GROMACS .gro file of C-alpha atoms in nm:
model
  432
    1MET     CA    1  -0.001  -0.001  -0.001
    2MET     CA    2   0.133   0.343  -0.090
    3GLU     CA    3   0.171   0.597   0.188
    4LYS     CA    4  -0.085   0.874   0.190
    5PRO     CA    5   0.086   1.208   0.244
    6PRO     CA    6   0.113   1.382   0.473
    7TYR     CA    7   0.191   1.089   0.698
    8ARG     CA    8   0.288   1.140   1.061
    9ARG     CA    9   0.515   0.957   1.304
   10VAL     CA   10   0.315   0.835   1.599
   11ALA     CA   11   0.412   0.670   1.927
   12VAL     CA   12   0.143   0.461   2.090
   13PHE     CA   13   0.179   0.369   2.456
   14GLY     CA   14  -0.004   0.053   2.551
   15ALA     CA   15  -0.043  -0.265   2.344
   16GLY     CA   16  -0.385  -0.364   2.473
   17TYR     CA   17  -0.712  -0.367   2.280
   18ILE     CA   18  -0.719   0.008   2.226
   19GLY     CA   19  -0.348   0.060   2.166
   20LEU     CA   20  -0.317  -0.219   1.914
   21VAL     CA   21  -0.628  -0.120   1.721
   22THR     CA   22  -0.534   0.248   1.725
   23GLY     CA   23  -0.175   0.182   1.615
   24ALA     CA   24  -0.267  -0.069   1.343
   25CYS     CA   25  -0.542   0.150   1.200
   26LEU     CA   26  -0.317   0.459   1.199
   27ALA     CA   27  -0.050   0.257   1.017
   28ASP     CA   28  -0.314   0.143   0.766
   29LEU     CA   29  -0.392   0.512   0.702
   30GLY     CA   30  -0.028   0.558   0.601
   31HIS     CA   31   0.130   0.684   0.925
   32ARG     CA   32   0.454   0.550   1.079
   33VAL     CA   33   0.365   0.394   1.416
   34VAL     CA   34   0.567   0.250   1.702
   35ILE     CA   35   0.373   0.076   1.978
   36ARG     CA   36   0.544   0.060   2.313
   37ASP     CA   37   0.448  -0.163   2.606
   38ILE     CA   38   0.624  -0.270   2.928
   39ASP     CA   39   0.515  -0.637   2.899
   40PRO     CA   40   0.811  -0.830   2.746
   41GLU     CA   41   0.605  -1.135   2.656
   42LYS     CA   42   0.344  -0.928   2.476
   43ILE     CA   43   0.606  -0.737   2.273
   44LYS     CA   44   0.790  -1.060   2.193
   45LEU     CA   45   0.472  -1.210   2.047
   46LEU     CA   46   0.397  -0.897   1.843
   47GLN     CA   47   0.749  -0.876   1.707
   48ALA     CA   48   0.715  -1.242   1.600
   49GLY     CA   49   0.393  -1.155   1.413
   50GLU     CA   50   0.158  -1.302   1.669
   51VAL     CA   51  -0.132  -1.095   1.813
   52PRO     CA   52  -0.188  -1.164   2.187
   53ILE     CA   53  -0.558  -1.081   2.171
   54TYR     CA   54  -0.840  -1.186   1.947
   55GLU     CA   55  -1.007  -0.909   1.747
   56PRO     CA   56  -1.154  -0.978   1.403
   57GLY     CA   57  -0.939  -0.830   1.128
   58LEU     CA   58  -0.666  -0.706   1.361
   59SER     CA   59  -0.410  -0.972   1.281
   60ASP     CA   60  -0.447  -0.914   0.906
   61LEU     CA   61  -0.423  -0.538   0.958
   62ILE     CA   62  -0.099  -0.568   1.156
   63GLY     CA   63   0.044  -0.813   0.906
   64ARG     CA   64  -0.010  -0.598   0.599
   65ASN     CA   65   0.130  -0.287   0.766
   66LYS     CA   66   0.445  -0.436   0.912
   67GLU     CA   67   0.668  -0.193   0.721
   68ARG     CA   68   0.501   0.101   0.897
   69LEU     CA   69   0.424  -0.063   1.231
   70SER     CA   70   0.672  -0.177   1.494
   71PHE     CA   71   0.666  -0.282   1.857
   72THR     CA   72   0.914  -0.210   2.131
   73LEU     CA   73   0.988  -0.213   2.503
   74ASP     CA   74   1.225   0.079   2.464
   75LEU     CA   75   1.095   0.427   2.542
   76ALA     CA   76   1.359   0.604   2.335
   77GLU     CA   77   1.280   0.394   2.032
   78ALA     CA   78   0.912   0.478   2.062
   79VAL     CA   79   0.947   0.857   2.091
   80THR     CA   80   1.243   0.918   1.860
   81GLY     CA   81   1.112   1.124   1.572
   82ALA     CA   82   0.753   1.097   1.691
   83GLU     CA   83   0.526   1.393   1.639
   84ILE     CA   84   0.229   1.260   1.832
   85ALA     CA   85   0.226   1.042   2.144
   86TYR     CA   86  -0.094   0.846   2.211
   87VAL     CA   87  -0.167   0.729   2.569
   88CYS     CA   88  -0.372   0.406   2.541
   89VAL     CA   89  -0.301   0.239   2.878
   90ASP     CA   90  -0.547   0.081   3.119
   91THR     CA   91  -0.719   0.289   3.386
   92PRO     CA   92  -0.870   0.020   3.615
   93PRO     CA   93  -1.077   0.109   3.922
   94SER     CA   94  -0.874   0.180   4.234
   95ALA     CA   95  -0.963   0.075   4.590
   96SER     CA   96  -1.163   0.399   4.632
   97GLY     CA   97  -1.362   0.340   4.312
   98ASP     CA   98  -1.181   0.615   4.124
   99ALA     CA   99  -0.989   0.541   3.808
  100ASP     CA  100  -0.631   0.430   3.871
  101LEU     CA  101  -0.427   0.675   3.660
  102SER     CA  102  -0.086   0.546   3.758
  103ARG     CA  103  -0.018   0.406   3.413
  104VAL     CA  104  -0.127   0.735   3.249
  105TRP     CA  105   0.105   0.932   3.473
  106SER     CA  106   0.388   0.690   3.407
  107VAL     CA  107   0.362   0.761   3.036
  108VAL     CA  108   0.326   1.140   3.077
  109THR     CA  109   0.627   1.153   3.312
  110SER     CA  110   0.834   0.950   3.064
  111LEU     CA  111   0.775   1.213   2.795
  112LYS     CA  112   0.948   1.494   2.989
  113ASP     CA  113   1.248   1.493   2.753
  114ALA     CA  114   1.047   1.457   2.431
  115ALA     CA  115   1.049   1.828   2.345
  116HIS     CA  116   1.017   1.747   1.972
  117LEU     CA  117   0.660   1.622   2.017
  118ARG     CA  118   0.381   1.827   1.865
  119ALA     CA  119   0.099   1.676   2.071
  120VAL     CA  120   0.021   1.431   2.355
  121VAL     CA  121  -0.316   1.262   2.311
  122VAL     CA  122  -0.493   1.063   2.581
  123LYS     CA  123  -0.724   0.793   2.443
  124SER     CA  124  -0.752   0.611   2.776
  125THR     CA  125  -1.076   0.663   2.961
  126VAL     CA  126  -1.005   0.911   3.238
  127PRO     CA  127  -1.206   1.119   3.491
  128VAL     CA  128  -1.319   1.463   3.382
  129GLY     CA  129  -1.048   1.710   3.478
  130THR     CA  130  -0.754   1.475   3.407
  131GLY     CA  131  -0.656   1.673   3.097
  132SER     CA  132  -0.607   1.991   3.305
  133ARG     CA  133  -0.368   1.803   3.533
  134VAL     CA  134  -0.178   1.653   3.238
  135ARG     CA  135  -0.153   1.994   3.073
  136ALA     CA  136  -0.010   2.139   3.395
  137ALA     CA  137   0.243   1.852   3.418
  138LEU     CA  138   0.354   1.911   3.060
  139ASP     CA  139   0.394   2.281   3.124
  140ALA     CA  140   0.595   2.211   3.441
  141ALA     CA  141   0.824   1.984   3.243
  142GLY     CA  142   0.899   2.262   2.995
  143LEU     CA  143   0.667   2.119   2.731
  144GLY     CA  144   0.430   2.415   2.712
  145HIS     CA  145   0.473   2.417   2.336
  146VAL     CA  146   0.344   2.063   2.304
  147GLY     CA  147  -0.030   2.046   2.236
  148TYR     CA  148  -0.265   1.831   2.443
  149ALA     CA  149  -0.590   1.658   2.343
  150ALA     CA  150  -0.839   1.405   2.469
  151ASN     CA  151  -0.945   1.165   2.194
  152PRO     CA  152  -1.174   0.908   2.355
  153GLU     CA  153  -1.235   0.575   2.179
  154PHE     CA  154  -1.580   0.441   2.098
  155THR     CA  155  -1.482   0.102   1.952
  156ALA     CA  156  -1.670  -0.209   2.043
  157GLU     CA  157  -1.479  -0.534   2.089
  158GLY     CA  158  -1.557  -0.771   1.809
  159ARG     CA  159  -1.579  -0.487   1.553
  160ALA     CA  160  -1.312  -0.249   1.680
  161VAL     CA  161  -1.126  -0.216   1.348
  162SER     CA  162  -1.445  -0.129   1.158
  163ASP     CA  163  -1.548   0.113   1.432
  164PHE     CA  164  -1.213   0.294   1.410
  165MET     CA  165  -1.228   0.324   1.029
  166HIS     CA  166  -1.601   0.405   1.009
  167PRO     CA  167  -1.689   0.576   1.338
  168ASP     CA  168  -2.009   0.762   1.424
  169ARG     CA  169  -1.784   1.049   1.530
  170ILE     CA  170  -1.424   1.135   1.605
  171VAL     CA  171  -1.416   1.340   1.927
  172ILE     CA  172  -1.119   1.572   1.973
  173GLY     CA  173  -1.103   1.764   2.299
  174THR     CA  174  -0.853   2.047   2.295
  175SER     CA  175  -0.828   2.423   2.344
  176ASP     CA  176  -0.544   2.442   2.094
  177GLU     CA  177  -0.641   2.505   1.729
  178ALA     CA  178  -0.312   2.374   1.600
  179THR     CA  179  -0.358   2.043   1.784
  180ALA     CA  180  -0.716   2.019   1.658
  181ARG     CA  181  -0.592   2.065   1.299
  182LEU     CA  182  -0.309   1.811   1.350
  183LEU     CA  183  -0.545   1.538   1.477
  184THR     CA  184  -0.806   1.618   1.213
  185GLU     CA  185  -0.537   1.567   0.948
  186LEU     CA  186  -0.425   1.248   1.119
  187HIS     CA  187  -0.776   1.103   1.071
  188GLU     CA  188  -0.827   1.254   0.727
  189SER     CA  189  -0.894   0.919   0.560
  190VAL     CA  190  -1.124   0.796   0.833
  191ASP     CA  191  -1.490   0.776   0.730
  192GLY     CA  192  -1.650   0.977   1.011
  193PRO     CA  193  -1.719   1.338   1.122
  194VAL     CA  194  -1.475   1.517   1.348
  195VAL     CA  195  -1.626   1.692   1.649
  196VAL     CA  196  -1.396   1.936   1.827
  197MET     CA  197  -1.486   2.041   2.184
  198SER     CA  198  -1.324   2.127   2.513
  199VAL     CA  199  -1.106   1.870   2.689
  200ARG     CA  200  -1.346   1.831   2.977
  201SER     CA  201  -1.644   1.777   2.747
  202ALA     CA  202  -1.451   1.511   2.549
  203GLU     CA  203  -1.363   1.331   2.874
  204MET     CA  204  -1.731   1.337   2.974
  205VAL     CA  205  -1.858   1.211   2.635
  206LYS     CA  206  -1.705   0.866   2.669
  207LEU     CA  207  -1.837   0.809   3.021
  208ALA     CA  208  -2.182   0.948   2.934
  209ALA     CA  209  -2.216   0.744   2.611
  210ASN     CA  210  -2.136   0.410   2.774
  211ALA     CA  211  -2.356   0.491   3.076
  212LEU     CA  212  -2.650   0.561   2.845
  213LEU     CA  213  -2.595   0.240   2.651
  214ALA     CA  214  -2.581   0.047   2.977
  215THR     CA  215  -2.904   0.219   3.085
  216LYS     CA  216  -3.086   0.090   2.776
  217ILE     CA  217  -2.978  -0.263   2.847
  218SER     CA  218  -3.073  -0.253   3.214
  219PHE     CA  219  -3.406  -0.091   3.124
  220ILE     CA  220  -3.503  -0.366   2.880
  221ASN     CA  221  -3.394  -0.626   3.135
  222GLU     CA  222  -3.630  -0.474   3.388
  223ILE     CA  223  -3.909  -0.481   3.131
  224ALA     CA  224  -3.817  -0.844   3.059
  225THR     CA  225  -3.870  -0.934   3.427
  226LEU     CA  226  -4.205  -0.759   3.424
  227CYS     CA  227  -4.298  -0.942   3.105
  228GLU     CA  228  -4.230  -1.275   3.275
  229LYS     CA  229  -4.466  -1.181   3.559
  230THR     CA  230  -4.745  -1.055   3.329
  231GLY     CA  231  -4.727  -1.296   3.038
  232ALA     CA  232  -4.602  -1.038   2.783
  233ASP     CA  233  -4.321  -1.119   2.539
  234VAL     CA  234  -4.026  -0.885   2.581
  235GLU     CA  235  -3.903  -0.946   2.223
  236GLU     CA  236  -4.234  -0.829   2.079
  237VAL     CA  237  -4.231  -0.534   2.316
  238ALA     CA  238  -3.868  -0.437   2.237
  239HIS     CA  239  -3.929  -0.465   1.862
  240ALA     CA  240  -4.224  -0.230   1.873
  241VAL     CA  241  -4.050   0.014   2.110
  242GLY     CA  242  -3.743   0.018   1.885
  243LEU     CA  243  -3.948   0.121   1.581
  244ASP     CA  244  -3.998   0.459   1.747
  245HIS     CA  245  -3.745   0.685   1.567
  246ARG     CA  246  -3.687   0.872   1.892
  247LEU     CA  247  -3.563   0.554   2.063
  248GLY     CA  248  -3.424   0.315   1.800
  249PRO     CA  249  -3.372  -0.059   1.831
  250HIS     CA  250  -3.011  -0.065   1.944
  251PHE     CA  251  -2.928  -0.208   2.288
  252LEU     CA  252  -3.285  -0.317   2.351
  253ARG     CA  253  -3.199  -0.687   2.370
  254PRO     CA  254  -3.265  -0.850   2.704
  255GLY     CA  255  -3.015  -1.089   2.847
  256ILE     CA  256  -2.815  -1.209   3.138
  257GLY     CA  257  -2.645  -0.873   3.197
  258TRP     CA  258  -2.375  -0.653   3.051
  259GLY     CA  259  -2.001  -0.681   3.116
  260GLY     CA  260  -1.674  -0.620   2.938
  261SER     CA  261  -1.392  -0.370   2.969
  262CYS     CA  262  -1.605  -0.053   2.927
  263PHE     CA  263  -1.961  -0.060   3.055
  264PRO     CA  264  -1.891  -0.175   3.416
  265LYS     CA  265  -1.577   0.035   3.454
  266ASP     CA  266  -1.710   0.348   3.291
  267SER     CA  267  -2.046   0.333   3.469
  268GLU     CA  268  -1.875   0.301   3.806
  269ALA     CA  269  -1.626   0.574   3.714
  270LEU     CA  270  -1.906   0.815   3.625
  271ARG     CA  271  -2.091   0.734   3.946
  272GLN     CA  272  -1.774   0.786   4.147
  273LEU     CA  273  -1.705   1.113   3.967
  274ALA     CA  274  -2.050   1.235   4.069
  275ASN     CA  275  -2.000   1.116   4.427
  276ASN     CA  276  -1.673   1.314   4.445
  277THR     CA  277  -1.864   1.628   4.352
  278GLY     CA  278  -2.125   1.560   4.619
  279TYR     CA  279  -2.392   1.456   4.370
  280HIS     CA  280  -2.558   1.115   4.369
  281LEU     CA  281  -2.651   0.978   4.025
  282GLN     CA  282  -2.963   0.794   4.129
  283LEU     CA  283  -3.055   0.667   3.780
  284LEU     CA  284  -2.707   0.531   3.706
  285SER     CA  285  -2.692   0.366   4.047
  286ALA     CA  286  -3.018   0.183   3.965
  287VAL     CA  287  -2.882   0.082   3.626
  288ILE     CA  288  -2.578  -0.078   3.787
  289GLU     CA  289  -2.791  -0.253   4.055
  290VAL     CA  290  -3.029  -0.397   3.790
  291ASN     CA  291  -2.732  -0.540   3.602
  292ASN     CA  292  -2.583  -0.696   3.913
  293LEU     CA  293  -2.917  -0.858   4.003
  294GLN     CA  294  -2.971  -0.987   3.649
  295LYS     CA  295  -2.684  -1.234   3.680
  296ARG     CA  296  -2.806  -1.360   4.013
  297ARG     CA  297  -3.161  -1.400   3.883
  298ALA     CA  298  -3.021  -1.666   3.648
  299ILE     CA  299  -2.899  -1.866   3.946
  300GLN     CA  300  -3.235  -1.836   4.118
  301LYS     CA  301  -3.411  -1.965   3.805
  302LEU     CA  302  -3.192  -2.275   3.809
  303LYS     CA  303  -3.263  -2.330   4.181
  304ASP     CA  304  -3.634  -2.296   4.118
  305GLU     CA  305  -3.615  -2.567   3.853
  306LEU     CA  306  -3.372  -2.807   4.019
  307GLY     CA  307  -3.476  -2.757   4.377
  308THR     CA  308  -3.113  -2.737   4.486
  309LEU     CA  309  -2.787  -2.678   4.307
  310ALA     CA  310  -2.585  -2.889   4.549
  311GLY     CA  311  -2.440  -3.176   4.352
  312ALA     CA  312  -2.598  -3.058   4.023
  313ARG     CA  313  -2.389  -3.052   3.711
  314VAL     CA  314  -2.435  -2.722   3.524
  315ALA     CA  315  -2.292  -2.639   3.182
  316LEU     CA  316  -2.203  -2.277   3.109
  317LEU     CA  317  -2.207  -2.222   2.733
  318GLY     CA  318  -1.996  -1.917   2.651
  319LEU     CA  319  -1.761  -1.744   2.891
  320THR     CA  320  -1.661  -1.417   2.718
  321PHE     CA  321  -1.871  -1.109   2.784
  322LYS     CA  322  -1.982  -1.104   2.417
  323PRO     CA  323  -1.919  -1.310   2.100
  324GLY     CA  324  -1.634  -1.215   1.864
  325THR     CA  325  -1.380  -1.156   2.140
  326ASP     CA  326  -1.164  -1.347   2.388
  327ASP     CA  327  -1.218  -1.081   2.652
  328MET     CA  328  -1.356  -1.208   2.985
  329ARG     CA  329  -1.330  -0.883   3.181
  330GLU     CA  330  -1.642  -0.841   3.393
  331SER     CA  331  -1.813  -1.125   3.208
  332PRO     CA  332  -2.138  -1.250   3.363
  333SER     CA  333  -1.987  -1.602   3.336
  334THR     CA  334  -1.750  -1.520   3.622
  335VAL     CA  335  -2.038  -1.436   3.858
  336LEU     CA  336  -2.237  -1.739   3.745
  337ALA     CA  337  -1.948  -1.977   3.790
  338SER     CA  338  -1.867  -1.834   4.134
  339ARG     CA  339  -2.228  -1.853   4.254
  340LEU     CA  340  -2.282  -2.205   4.121
  341LEU     CA  341  -1.967  -2.333   4.294
  342ALA     CA  342  -2.072  -2.161   4.614
  343GLU     CA  343  -2.403  -2.344   4.594
  344GLY     CA  344  -2.223  -2.676   4.562
  345ALA     CA  345  -2.274  -2.730   4.187
  346GLU     CA  346  -2.029  -2.894   3.951
  347VAL     CA  347  -1.951  -2.646   3.671
  348HIS     CA  348  -1.860  -2.749   3.315
  349CYS     CA  349  -1.776  -2.483   3.054
  350TRP     CA  350  -1.743  -2.430   2.683
  351ASP     CA  351  -1.623  -2.127   2.486
  352PRO     CA  352  -1.443  -2.116   2.149
  353MET     CA  353  -1.213  -1.820   2.232
  354ALA     CA  354  -1.204  -1.754   2.609
  355ARG     CA  355  -0.881  -1.781   2.803
  356PRO     CA  356  -0.983  -1.785   3.171
  357ALA     CA  357  -0.725  -1.685   3.422
  358ALA     CA  358  -0.557  -1.961   3.624
  359ALA     CA  359  -0.749  -1.852   3.929
  360GLU     CA  360  -1.087  -1.904   4.096
  361PRO     CA  361  -1.353  -1.969   3.995
  362TRP     CA  362  -1.202  -2.117   3.679
  363THR     CA  363  -0.956  -2.351   3.849
  364SER     CA  364  -1.255  -2.529   4.002
  365THR     CA  365  -1.440  -2.576   3.673
  366THR     CA  366  -1.403  -2.823   3.388
  367ARG     CA  367  -1.338  -2.692   3.033
  368HIS     CA  368  -1.461  -2.874   2.722
  369THR     CA  369  -1.372  -2.835   2.356
  370SER     CA  370  -1.727  -2.884   2.229
  371VAL     CA  371  -2.079  -2.789   2.336
  372GLU     CA  372  -2.184  -3.150   2.322
  373GLN     CA  373  -1.914  -3.255   2.571
  374ALA     CA  374  -2.020  -2.979   2.811
  375LEU     CA  375  -2.381  -3.087   2.793
  376GLU     CA  376  -2.324  -3.456   2.850
  377GLY     CA  377  -2.462  -3.562   3.188
  378ALA     CA  378  -2.568  -3.204   3.275
  379ASP     CA  379  -2.865  -3.130   3.497
  380ALA     CA  380  -2.892  -2.779   3.348
  381ALA     CA  381  -2.723  -2.562   3.090
  382VAL     CA  382  -2.700  -2.182   3.061
  383ILE     CA  383  -2.632  -1.994   2.740
  384VAL     CA  384  -2.419  -1.707   2.866
  385THR     CA  385  -2.267  -1.578   2.537
  386GLU     CA  386  -2.453  -1.580   2.208
  387TRP     CA  387  -2.179  -1.743   2.004
  388PRO     CA  388  -2.315  -1.835   1.658
  389GLN     CA  389  -2.188  -2.189   1.703
  390LEU     CA  390  -2.463  -2.250   1.959
  391ALA     CA  391  -2.726  -2.198   1.691
  392GLN     CA  392  -2.566  -2.479   1.489
  393VAL     CA  393  -2.577  -2.741   1.768
  394ASP     CA  394  -2.793  -3.046   1.705
  395TRP     CA  395  -3.003  -2.979   2.013
  396THR     CA  396  -3.240  -3.269   1.933
  397GLN     CA  397  -2.954  -3.512   1.971
  398ALA     CA  398  -2.790  -3.332   2.264
  399VAL     CA  399  -3.103  -3.350   2.483
  400ALA     CA  400  -3.063  -3.728   2.513
  401THR     CA  401  -2.718  -3.687   2.666
  402MET     CA  402  -2.832  -3.460   2.950
  403ARG     CA  403  -2.933  -3.598   3.285
  404ARG     CA  404  -3.206  -3.333   3.323
  405PRO     CA  405  -3.285  -3.122   3.013
  406VAL     CA  406  -3.313  -2.784   3.178
  407LEU     CA  407  -3.185  -2.508   2.946
  408PHE     CA  408  -3.177  -2.142   3.043
  409ASP     CA  409  -3.115  -1.930   2.732
  410GLY     CA  410  -2.968  -1.618   2.887
  411ARG     CA  411  -2.943  -1.446   2.546
  412ASN     CA  412  -3.275  -1.555   2.388
  413LEU     CA  413  -3.070  -1.711   2.111
  414LEU     CA  414  -3.287  -2.016   2.037
  415ASP     CA  415  -3.649  -2.067   1.936
  416PRO     CA  416  -3.864  -2.156   2.241
  417VAL     CA  417  -4.116  -2.366   2.043
  418ALA     CA  418  -3.845  -2.571   1.875
  419MET     CA  419  -3.650  -2.626   2.196
  420ARG     CA  420  -3.956  -2.739   2.392
  421ALA     CA  421  -4.050  -2.971   2.104
  422ALA     CA  422  -3.701  -3.118   2.126
  423GLY     CA  423  -3.768  -3.211   2.485
  424TYR     CA  424  -3.606  -2.930   2.682
  425HIS     CA  425  -3.746  -2.754   2.980
  426TYR     CA  426  -3.660  -2.425   2.815
  427LEU     CA  427  -3.629  -2.096   2.997
  428SER     CA  428  -3.539  -1.756   2.853
  429VAL     CA  429  -3.540  -1.387   2.942
  430GLY     CA  430  -3.876  -1.210   2.931
  431ARG     CA  431  -4.049  -1.458   2.699
  432PRO     CA  432  -4.355  -1.651   2.816
   0.00000   0.00000   0.00000
């Protein structure tokens, strides 16, 4: 691929989901990119052409841009000649509930001698007001001439490459016109509108957007519970509600609860931000509570059917928080597995991509390479993740291998009539 002038030299700090996607996509746009991380094993894999995470299209993107994209542990190698430094490191919750910005500050501090930079850009999700502190730190380090911007990401795992290249919007938060122009040019070939605003507004946009999406999911899950109690069908309700142009159909799918790297963390971060200002976000607190209860309601449904979970064999089908990724951060499966084990159940699992940590609850579960193996001898099964492979299972044949054919479809993936005809005691979310 020919380079598209004017190309820039970019240093990306952090080789996680956001850093790798950002770096690879910028390289695909024609820019020269060096991605730096402090994890030797991760960098070794990347230098060998192996991608340590699963994200559709990412491996191919990295492979075809290897002449413009490199990986390093060395700070000097990353910043030498760089015009723009992207901060894409994790900001996990701290003990107080606030975002842990230690990795952000580690990167910012390491740039104190990079006077040649034109801009420092934070893509990590940070509390509102972080940019002002970073700006002050850059000024104190003699980098007052270096621009600063917040450029939050809105990519969804499983389609992150597409979301970067064809975004709904590119948010650039800066008070510096030159930095705004620089980043606008950087994204010139990206198919999406650029929205320039203040740094604080840009920091708030990411938190507010994810909190609103989480709200829609928790809302439809509450409606699903009410549908179960009244005999209504939540899928019929959600379809009709979604046809209202003011509301739209997106994120109105009931299920076992939301998880992942963004919704739980960002919702809690926004709630903590409000608490720190002395304001209590009542609606958001309810959204989080509904989601927490949704996972536990699944356990109660199994107890209602089986009488007791002690000694029962339960198959969890899907472990990642969504299909199309290997990410298990804040996945409902972790809560389900923990609660099932605590109730005395024997837990068997299947997932095509998940890589559970070598820690509880996963060290006390049994992994299987096929759905059929996980179902064999089970008293109950729970569809946790709507992997497309589950729709291809020969459920008519599998029912004969189960000890008790109780199936809770936590994602409403399968047809209730067909599953009951096949002999399952079929349960779902919000469907009569």
